[in-house]
Amino acid sequence: MDIEKFLERATALPGEPGYEAGVGGYLAEQFAPLADEVSVDPLQNVIARVGKGGPRVLICAHQDEIGLVVTQIEEDGCLRVTRNGGVDPRILPGMEVAVQAKSGPIYGVIGAKPPHLLTEKDREKALKITDLYVDIGYPAEKARELVRVGDMVVMLAKPIKLADGAMASKTMDDRASVAAMLVAAEILKNHGTKVEALFVSTAQEEVGSQGALVAAQALRPDAAIVIDVTHGEGPGTGKWEAYPLDRPTIGHGPNVHPALEKVAKDVARENGVQYSLEVCSNASGTDAESTQVAAGGVPTILFSIPLKYMHTTVEVLRIKTIRETGRLIALFLEELSRRWEGFEWY
């Protein structure tokens, strides 16, 4: 698959937690030629089944993105907003946005009180979401006609190709991992599979992994693979908190089953897939938290794609790493099917 082309389209589509239909429809179209069947559940999870027989494995990456929601319309027509997901107010001033109004997108920019008008004490304070507003250009009467409190506000940014196979864009978290699932599904489709692979683009990960929990409860898999992004090495990052961009990570910690971790490491070494070990000493902050405890307990493995500047509109990663993550998923599924009969969990 053409990963860059996919990301250029997928990262541009709106999909805040609870409102993922905009991106979900496109993802269903992308999975359709690779899957035996594709469906969408009531929570807007997109589910694509590839293969039948053997272990039933859930593979999930979330489709939702962080964003904002309108809370108030000011007397000058500007919109006050709050977070939908983990938005850092520091990245917002000067950003272009689109209000997802009933009549269609309404474009605006995020403004704040100019520094020239702040007191010296105000300049020392951390920026808060309540200090910001969305300016859509309309006077209050027209703004209130078009915009409702509760409308989603999506951040906008065009993808940028960087040197050495790197790419920057909004929403790489986690549509880059959906791209890795598509790579894996394509490999399984082309080479055959002895597993029932259930690829799920999950909803509402950014607000608590509800989509993954619902999917795992409904599908009752024998095992689960979760793919997400993690922090990539960059200026100021310390040891054990960020990882090289040129290879995926294999998770290690309470959300990861040791037997599946061993299979993943064996497969990577035997097939020349370079990886980093990511130590998640507590909860991983991914869908693995939900899949692990669903349906009476689902043994789970976590693969991650390192990127820089997480939860901004310039998340940077390497296309090669997405492809290698997809290859690792396919190899892992193949090896799990070979070992499945008599597989020892402990």
XYZ file of N, CA and C in Angstrom, residues 1 6 8 49 77-78 80 84 93 98-99 102 105 119 167 172 185 233 237 265 273 300-301 305 324-325 339 344:
84
model
N 0.839 -1.193 0.000
C 0.000 0.000 0.000
C 0.877 1.248 0.000
N -2.130 7.248 1.885
C -3.162 6.937 2.871
C -3.157 7.971 3.995
N -2.001 11.045 4.058
C -2.417 12.374 3.612
C -3.931 12.524 3.677
N -12.555 -8.435 9.185
C -12.096 -9.810 9.430
C -11.319 -10.325 8.228
N -18.839 37.249 18.929
C -18.923 36.146 17.983
C -17.826 35.115 18.105
N -16.831 35.362 18.960
C -15.780 34.372 19.173
C -16.302 33.211 20.013
N -15.679 30.153 22.779
C -14.874 29.558 23.840
C -14.940 28.047 23.680
N -11.479 17.953 24.090
C -12.051 16.617 23.897
C -10.847 15.702 23.690
N -2.441 28.534 20.339
C -2.501 29.887 19.762
C -1.953 29.943 18.335
N -11.390 23.942 12.263
C -12.672 23.869 11.560
C -13.741 23.448 12.560
N -14.732 24.287 12.751
C -15.874 23.956 13.603
C -16.779 23.021 12.816
N -23.486 22.050 11.966
C -24.524 21.268 11.300
C -24.556 21.546 9.801
N -18.362 22.479 7.698
C -17.222 23.061 8.410
C -17.229 24.589 8.325
N -0.276 41.931 31.695
C 0.568 42.468 32.754
C 1.804 41.569 32.912
N 7.916 12.079 7.903
C 6.691 12.801 7.540
C 6.099 13.413 8.806
N -1.222 11.666 13.377
C -0.434 10.446 13.222
C -0.746 9.506 14.387
N -2.779 -6.478 7.049
C -3.927 -7.104 6.379
C -3.604 -7.420 4.925
N 12.662 9.777 20.142
C 13.807 10.530 20.638
C 13.907 11.900 19.968
N 14.803 14.769 25.404
C 14.215 13.531 25.910
C 15.275 12.724 26.658
N 9.372 -11.090 20.357
C 10.829 -10.925 20.310
C 11.469 -11.991 19.422
N 13.666 -7.919 12.024
C 12.910 -6.713 12.377
C 13.583 -6.076 13.594
N -2.596 -9.936 25.907
C -2.396 -8.805 25.006
C -0.913 -8.517 24.804
N -0.562 -8.096 23.589
C 0.782 -7.616 23.257
C 0.651 -6.199 22.714
N 4.731 2.723 17.518
C 5.490 3.450 16.503
C 5.989 4.745 17.134
N 7.405 -1.551 8.768
C 8.013 -2.611 9.565
C 7.080 -3.069 10.692
N 6.314 -2.141 11.241
C 5.336 -2.508 12.274
C 4.267 -3.419 11.679
N 2.323 -21.975 16.686
C 2.542 -22.419 18.067
C 1.243 -22.677 18.829
N 1.507 -22.610 25.710
C 1.584 -22.512 27.164
C 1.678 -21.038 27.566
